[in-house]
Every structure is written in C-alpha cells, then in structure tokens.
Short mmCIF file of C-alpha atoms in Angstrom, two decimals:
data_model
loop_
_atom_site.label_atom_id
_atom_site.label_comp_id
_atom_site.label_asym_id
_atom_site.label_seq_id
_atom_site.Cartn_x
_atom_site.Cartn_y
_atom_site.Cartn_z
CA MET A 1 346.91 65.99 339.04
CA SER A 2 345.76 69.15 337.21
CA GLU A 3 341.63 70.14 337.33
CA PRO A 4 339.66 69.50 334.37
CA ASP A 5 339.43 73.04 332.71
CA LEU A 6 336.04 74.66 330.95
CA ASN A 7 337.32 73.34 327.43
CA ALA A 8 337.47 69.76 328.65
CA TRP A 9 333.70 70.24 330.34
CA ARG A 10 332.60 71.99 327.31
CA THR A 11 333.98 69.05 325.31
CA PHE A 12 332.13 66.54 327.43
CA VAL A 13 328.73 68.35 327.51
CA ALA A 14 328.80 68.67 323.83
CA VAL A 15 329.74 64.90 323.29
CA ALA A 16 327.06 63.73 325.64
CA GLU A 17 324.37 66.16 323.94
CA GLU A 18 325.59 65.29 320.16
CA GLY A 19 325.81 61.82 320.46
CA THR A 20 328.78 61.58 318.01
CA MET A 21 332.06 63.10 317.95
CA THR A 22 331.49 64.75 314.49
CA ARG A 23 328.58 66.29 315.39
CA ALA A 24 330.24 67.61 318.69
CA ALA A 25 333.36 68.73 316.95
CA GLU A 26 331.11 70.80 314.15
CA ARG A 27 329.56 72.54 317.27
CA LEU A 28 332.64 73.22 319.14
CA GLY A 29 334.41 74.43 315.96
CA ASN A 30 337.19 71.73 316.41
CA SER A 31 338.67 68.63 314.28
CA VAL A 32 337.33 64.91 315.54
CA PRO A 33 340.78 63.91 316.51
CA THR A 34 340.74 67.24 318.74
CA VAL A 35 337.45 66.41 320.39
CA SER A 36 338.79 62.85 320.84
CA LYS A 37 341.59 63.60 322.45
CA GLY A 38 340.15 66.06 325.21
CA LEU A 39 337.51 63.32 325.83
CA ALA A 40 340.48 61.03 326.31
CA ALA A 41 342.63 63.36 328.23
CA LEU A 42 339.34 64.42 330.56
CA GLU A 43 338.72 60.82 331.48
CA GLN A 44 342.23 59.96 332.41
CA GLN A 45 342.31 63.40 334.58
CA LEU A 46 339.19 61.75 336.64
CA GLY A 47 340.14 58.23 336.79
CA VAL A 48 336.47 57.19 335.19
CA ALA A 49 335.03 56.13 332.00
CA LEU A 50 332.08 58.70 330.86
CA PHE A 51 330.90 57.31 327.66
CA HIS A 52 331.17 53.82 326.08
CA ARG A 53 332.00 54.21 322.76
CA THR A 54 331.41 52.02 319.35
CA SER A 55 332.59 52.51 315.75
CA ARG A 56 329.33 54.76 315.15
CA ARG A 57 328.17 56.32 318.40
CA VAL A 58 329.10 57.02 322.00
CA SER A 59 327.07 56.94 324.93
CA LEU A 60 326.91 57.94 328.30
CA SER A 61 328.33 55.74 331.13
CA PRO A 62 326.71 55.75 334.51
CA THR A 63 329.34 57.73 335.40
CA GLY A 64 328.74 60.06 332.67
CA GLU A 65 324.80 60.23 333.13
CA ALA A 66 325.68 61.11 336.81
CA LEU A 67 327.77 63.95 335.99
CA LEU A 68 326.17 65.45 332.90
CA PRO A 69 323.63 67.72 334.72
CA GLU A 70 326.17 69.51 337.16
CA ALA A 71 328.62 69.82 334.04
CA ARG A 72 326.01 72.00 331.91
CA THR A 73 325.39 74.06 335.08
CA HIS A 74 329.40 74.60 335.16
CA VAL A 75 329.74 75.22 332.01
CA ALA A 76 327.28 77.69 331.54
CA ALA A 77 328.08 79.52 334.23
CA LEU A 78 331.81 79.65 333.44
CA SER A 79 330.90 80.43 329.91
CA ALA A 80 328.96 83.41 331.13
CA LEU A 81 331.84 84.50 333.59
CA ALA A 82 334.30 84.63 330.70
CA GLU A 83 332.05 86.14 328.20
CA ARG A 84 330.91 88.94 330.83
CA LEU A 85 334.90 89.57 331.03
CA ARG A 86 335.59 89.74 327.68
CA ASP A 87 332.59 92.43 326.45
CA ARG A 88 332.73 93.85 329.61
CA ASP A 89 333.95 97.17 327.60
CA GLY A 90 333.07 96.42 324.14
CA PRO A 91 329.92 96.44 322.43
CA PRO A 92 328.12 92.62 323.00
CA ARG A 93 328.72 89.76 320.59
CA GLY A 94 327.57 86.19 320.21
CA ARG A 95 324.08 84.41 319.63
CA ILE A 96 321.35 84.00 322.10
CA ARG A 97 319.21 81.17 321.66
CA MET A 98 315.51 81.69 322.87
CA SER A 99 312.04 80.15 323.00
CA ALA A 100 308.62 81.98 322.78
CA PRO A 101 305.25 80.95 322.16
CA LEU A 102 304.13 80.66 318.65
CA SER A 103 301.16 83.09 318.31
CA PHE A 104 301.83 85.87 320.84
CA SER A 105 305.45 85.77 319.59
CA VAL A 106 304.14 86.26 315.91
CA ARG A 107 301.79 88.87 317.04
CA HIS A 108 304.03 90.92 319.54
CA LEU A 109 307.68 89.79 319.75
CA GLY A 110 309.00 90.87 315.98
CA ALA A 111 309.12 94.55 316.87
CA PRO A 112 311.37 94.34 319.77
CA LEU A 113 313.48 91.79 318.66
CA THR A 114 314.19 93.62 315.17
CA ALA A 115 314.76 96.65 317.28
CA PHE A 116 317.20 95.08 319.75
CA LEU A 117 319.38 93.43 316.61
CA SER A 118 319.40 96.91 314.98
CA ALA A 119 320.88 98.44 317.95
CA HIS A 120 323.43 95.61 318.56
CA ASP A 121 324.98 94.46 315.50
CA GLY A 122 327.33 91.90 316.78
CA VAL A 123 324.60 89.91 318.26
CA GLY A 124 322.82 86.94 316.59
CA LEU A 125 319.26 85.43 317.50
CA ASP A 126 318.35 81.67 317.38
CA LEU A 127 314.63 81.71 318.25
CA GLN A 128 312.49 78.66 318.32
CA LEU A 129 308.93 79.34 318.40
CA SER A 130 306.62 76.94 320.08
CA ASP A 131 303.80 76.36 322.63
CA GLU A 132 305.38 73.59 324.16
CA THR A 133 307.64 74.23 327.61
CA VAL A 134 311.09 73.40 326.18
CA ASP A 135 313.79 72.13 328.90
CA LEU A 136 315.98 75.29 328.78
CA VAL A 137 318.64 73.63 330.16
CA ASP A 138 318.58 70.54 327.82
CA GLY A 139 317.96 72.65 324.95
CA GLY A 140 320.86 75.06 325.32
CA PHE A 141 318.77 77.96 325.49
CA ASP A 142 319.57 81.13 327.33
CA LEU A 143 316.04 82.42 327.83
CA ALA A 144 312.36 81.98 327.43
CA LEU A 145 309.52 83.69 327.43
CA ARG A 146 306.50 82.14 329.16
CA ILE A 147 302.54 83.26 329.81
CA GLY A 148 300.90 82.25 332.70
CA SER A 149 301.79 80.17 336.01
CA LEU A 150 305.33 78.99 336.39
CA ALA A 151 306.34 75.43 337.66
CA ASP A 152 308.68 75.36 340.74
CA SER A 153 311.85 74.77 338.93
CA SER A 154 315.16 75.88 339.70
CA LEU A 155 314.95 78.19 336.83
CA ARG A 156 315.15 82.08 337.46
CA ALA A 157 312.27 83.87 336.71
CA ARG A 158 311.17 87.60 335.92
CA LYS A 159 307.71 88.69 335.33
CA LEU A 160 307.31 91.52 332.67
CA CYS A 161 304.31 92.53 333.02
CA ASP A 162 300.68 91.07 333.96
CA ILE A 163 297.46 90.50 330.94
CA ARG A 164 294.08 90.65 331.53
CA VAL A 165 292.21 87.52 330.48
CA PRO A 166 288.51 88.51 329.49
CA LEU A 167 285.97 86.05 328.94
CA VAL A 168 284.26 87.13 324.96
CA ALA A 169 281.70 86.22 322.73
CA ALA A 170 280.70 87.35 319.53
CA PRO A 171 277.59 89.15 319.05
CA ALA A 172 275.71 86.88 316.65
CA TYR A 173 276.53 84.26 319.60
CA LEU A 174 274.67 86.70 322.63
CA ASP A 175 272.05 87.40 320.13
CA ALA A 176 271.37 83.71 319.48
CA HIS A 177 272.16 82.63 323.16
CA GLY A 178 271.67 85.35 325.44
CA GLU A 179 274.51 86.28 327.88
CA PRO A 180 275.54 84.58 331.03
CA SER A 181 275.57 86.94 334.06
CA THR A 182 276.90 84.50 336.69
CA PRO A 183 279.85 81.82 336.31
CA ALA A 184 277.32 79.16 336.99
CA ASN A 185 275.58 79.93 333.86
CA LEU A 186 278.18 78.74 331.93
CA ALA A 187 276.74 75.10 332.22
CA THR A 188 274.18 76.17 329.78
CA HIS A 189 276.48 77.65 326.77
CA ALA A 190 278.50 76.40 324.33
CA THR A 191 282.58 77.26 325.33
CA ILE A 192 285.88 77.42 323.85
CA ALA A 193 288.81 75.77 326.12
CA PHE A 194 292.82 75.24 325.37
CA SER A 195 294.47 72.35 326.37
CA GLN A 196 298.01 74.26 327.12
CA THR A 197 296.66 76.08 329.93
CA ALA A 198 297.14 74.60 333.32
CA SER A 199 293.37 73.51 333.76
CA PRO A 200 291.68 73.52 330.37
CA THR A 201 287.96 72.84 331.58
CA SER A 202 288.33 74.64 335.32
CA TRP A 203 287.69 78.15 334.96
CA THR A 204 287.92 80.50 337.88
CA PHE A 205 286.39 83.92 338.18
CA ARG A 206 286.88 86.59 340.77
CA HIS A 207 284.20 89.25 342.00
CA ASP A 208 285.04 91.90 344.07
CA LEU A 209 282.28 91.53 346.51
CA ASP A 210 281.39 88.04 346.04
CA GLY A 211 284.70 86.70 346.01
CA GLU A 212 286.31 83.36 343.53
CA ARG A 213 284.31 80.79 342.06
CA THR A 214 285.41 77.88 340.24
CA VAL A 215 283.39 76.04 337.37
CA GLU A 216 284.00 73.07 335.31
CA VAL A 217 282.96 73.43 331.69
CA THR A 218 282.49 70.51 328.95
CA PRO A 219 284.29 72.56 325.93
CA ARG A 220 282.37 72.39 322.74
CA LEU A 221 285.82 73.07 320.83
CA LEU A 222 289.36 72.07 322.96
CA LEU A 223 292.14 73.14 321.36
CA ASP A 224 296.03 74.24 321.68
CA ASN A 225 296.04 77.24 319.58
CA GLY A 226 294.88 80.75 320.72
CA ASP A 227 294.52 82.18 316.79
CA LEU A 228 292.44 79.06 316.02
CA GLY A 229 290.38 79.62 319.09
CA LEU A 230 289.90 84.08 317.97
CA GLU A 231 288.72 82.51 314.87
CA ALA A 232 286.22 80.41 316.49
CA LEU A 233 285.48 83.10 318.79
CA ARG A 234 284.48 85.72 315.91
CA THR A 235 282.28 82.93 313.91
CA GLY A 236 280.35 82.65 317.20
CA ILE A 237 281.23 79.06 317.76
CA GLY A 238 280.87 80.01 321.68
CA ILE A 239 282.49 81.45 324.82
CA ALA A 240 285.84 81.66 325.55
CA PRO A 241 288.48 83.52 328.10
CA LEU A 242 291.48 84.84 326.14
CA PRO A 243 294.57 87.08 326.80
CA ASP A 244 293.90 90.98 326.14
CA PHE A 245 296.64 90.77 323.48
CA PHE A 246 294.62 88.18 321.20
CA VAL A 247 291.03 90.06 321.99
CA GLY A 248 291.48 93.28 322.68
CA GLU A 249 291.77 94.95 319.40
CA ASP A 250 288.50 92.68 318.05
CA ILE A 251 286.88 93.99 321.72
CA ALA A 252 287.73 97.59 320.50
CA ALA A 253 286.17 97.21 317.14
CA GLY A 254 282.84 95.50 318.28
CA ARG A 255 283.68 92.14 316.87
CA LEU A 256 283.56 90.62 320.21
CA ARG A 257 282.08 91.97 323.50
CA GLU A 258 283.36 91.26 326.79
CA ILE A 259 280.86 89.57 328.90
CA MET A 260 279.84 88.69 332.44
CA LEU A 261 281.20 91.70 334.22
CA PRO A 262 281.94 92.32 337.03
CA TRP A 263 283.21 88.47 336.94
CA TYR A 264 286.60 88.40 335.60
CA ARG A 265 289.55 85.79 335.20
CA PRO A 266 292.57 86.08 337.29
CA ALA A 267 295.39 88.06 334.83
CA ILE A 268 298.23 85.79 334.20
CA GLY A 269 301.94 86.73 333.88
CA LEU A 270 304.35 87.21 331.04
CA HIS A 271 307.61 86.24 332.25
CA ILE A 272 311.51 85.46 331.42
CA VAL A 273 313.00 82.40 332.84
CA THR A 274 316.80 81.75 332.16
CA PRO A 275 319.17 78.99 333.35
CA PRO A 276 319.94 78.59 337.27
CA THR A 277 323.13 80.37 337.39
CA ARG A 278 323.15 84.15 337.83
CA LEU A 279 325.88 84.52 335.34
CA GLN A 280 324.58 85.60 332.03
CA PRO A 281 326.73 87.21 329.25
CA ARG A 282 325.93 90.61 328.69
CA ARG A 283 323.83 90.16 325.54
CA VAL A 284 321.16 88.06 327.36
CA ARG A 285 320.91 90.91 330.33
CA LEU A 286 320.76 93.40 327.33
CA LEU A 287 317.91 91.67 325.62
CA ILE A 288 315.98 90.86 329.00
CA GLU A 289 316.02 94.68 329.38
CA ALA A 290 314.86 95.47 326.26
CA LEU A 291 312.17 93.20 326.18
CA ALA A 292 310.82 94.30 329.49
CA ALA A 293 310.96 97.87 328.18
CA ALA A 294 309.07 97.14 325.33
CA PHE A 295 306.33 94.93 326.71
CA ARG A 296 305.63 97.43 329.81
CA LYS A 297 303.91 99.74 327.10
CA GLN A 298 301.96 97.78 325.60
CA SER A 299 297.96 98.33 325.54
CA TRP A 300 297.09 94.86 327.04
CA SER A 301 299.92 94.82 329.58
CA TYR A 302 299.82 96.18 333.10
#
C-alpha cells in the first residue's frame, strides 16, 4: 500500500477544520468532487473511516479526532519544507497569518509591517488583532506577538525585547491623595488593574536593597484594555502599572508621573511565538527578523 501524500493529509485537515466539503474545497482551491475523492482515497489507504458524513456536514470519527493534531503538525512541517525549497533562490512569496495584541499593534506594529510588505511585493499578510491568546495551531497562524510571561507549551518562542512597567499616576491624583512610598502604602490608594494580566490584583515590586514584595490590591477600576486604562490614569482615577510603550510619552510630557521609586515592577517580555515545527517558510523567518530589528530600536525596549 502506498503512503498518503501531503495533499491527502492537507485535504483531511481542511475538511476537519472547515466542517464541510464545500468550504474545504474553497480553501484548497479545488472542486468539491476532487476533495471528496481525495478524502475517500485517504480513508481507503489507511483502512479507517476518518469522518461521519451526512447530506450537509461531515464530522470527525474517533479515529479522525485522534489523528488530527499530528496531521496538522505534519502538514505544517511538510508545507514549510516545500516552501523553503521553492523560494530559497527567489523572492519570498505567499501569505503570512499573524496574531497580535490590539492596543500594542495599533500603536507600534503599523510601521514595521508596512515597511516589510513594501520590501517584499510577493508576500501578503492576514493580521488578527486581539488581546485574547489564540491557538496558533488550531487557528492556522504562522506566528503571534505576545507580551508578558508565556505559558508552558510546545510552541517555539523568541524574546524580542524587555519592556519596563512603571507605576504611574496623574499629578492631579497625587496632589489630592499623596504619593505612596512603599508597596504597603497602596492599600490606601485607588488602583487600576488589568484583567488580561496573569495576576491582575497581585502586584509584585522589587527593590535593589530590600528585595521583593507582593501586595494585593482592590482595584477601583478593573478592565481589559490598556488604552482605556491610560485614559483613566490621565483623568486622575487612580494609580496603575502600565508598560512603557503606553505611558512613556505621557511621562515625558508631564501628564503622568512615575511614582514609588526606587521600588519597581519586573519588566515584561515581548515575544514572537510560532508553531512547534522548526521548519518555517522563508517569508515568516524574514518577518520575524524584521520585527526583531524594528523593536530593538524603540525607546521603550531594552
């Protein structure tokens, strides 16, 4: 019996993810009969049923569900290898699917991405902006930008830079309520916290002589967007730690003041994460290097 080829596995993954032959055919650029025939041939080669079929939908069989994760991994790896061989001597071509945090990207991702696309005419980009942590493999993403600590996973990660997280408040707030001098003082202050962080109400601070302290805060405002938090800070609602890429300009302009020094929050990392395979299309590798170079030059990175 011959082994199923890449196209057969790609068809299996497409049908599993799309849920219908029609959508899978559109994704693959094939006809529905071609997809149906390819799937039937794969099942015959393997000697198992991968799907349960109805007149309108297909659903994975238990065997299909068990095979799907590895099939995704192998399809991605073989596709990347084929693309590397195809474009190693010519300009990069094809599309890149990328996920990135919303507020950060609106502020800082436009310039490096447009510069990259201008330099590589054959490359297209599908960009999804969300502060949610997407599943790279299930979502078919080539890479994602992530800020902060990373959960243990099989994904590959590369740190691009570290970012300071100053504790800040508006001068009007400090004039009215005073300035905390130690982490313990935060118990008497209004605070703003961010629910998308790992520990929204547990704030850790470090001091070069006194070590590390973690305090629990009861936020006056708990939200999931940095831009809204920045606006609340400017209007004097309370105190908050926000990354330097949000507040650096406001600190320089005097709209916000960094407080409680020499206590400071641990820096956070800006990372690129990619699927587990080591094989990446050349266009993805070039984009990663372009982003790394761009973010090294920013005033908020170190």
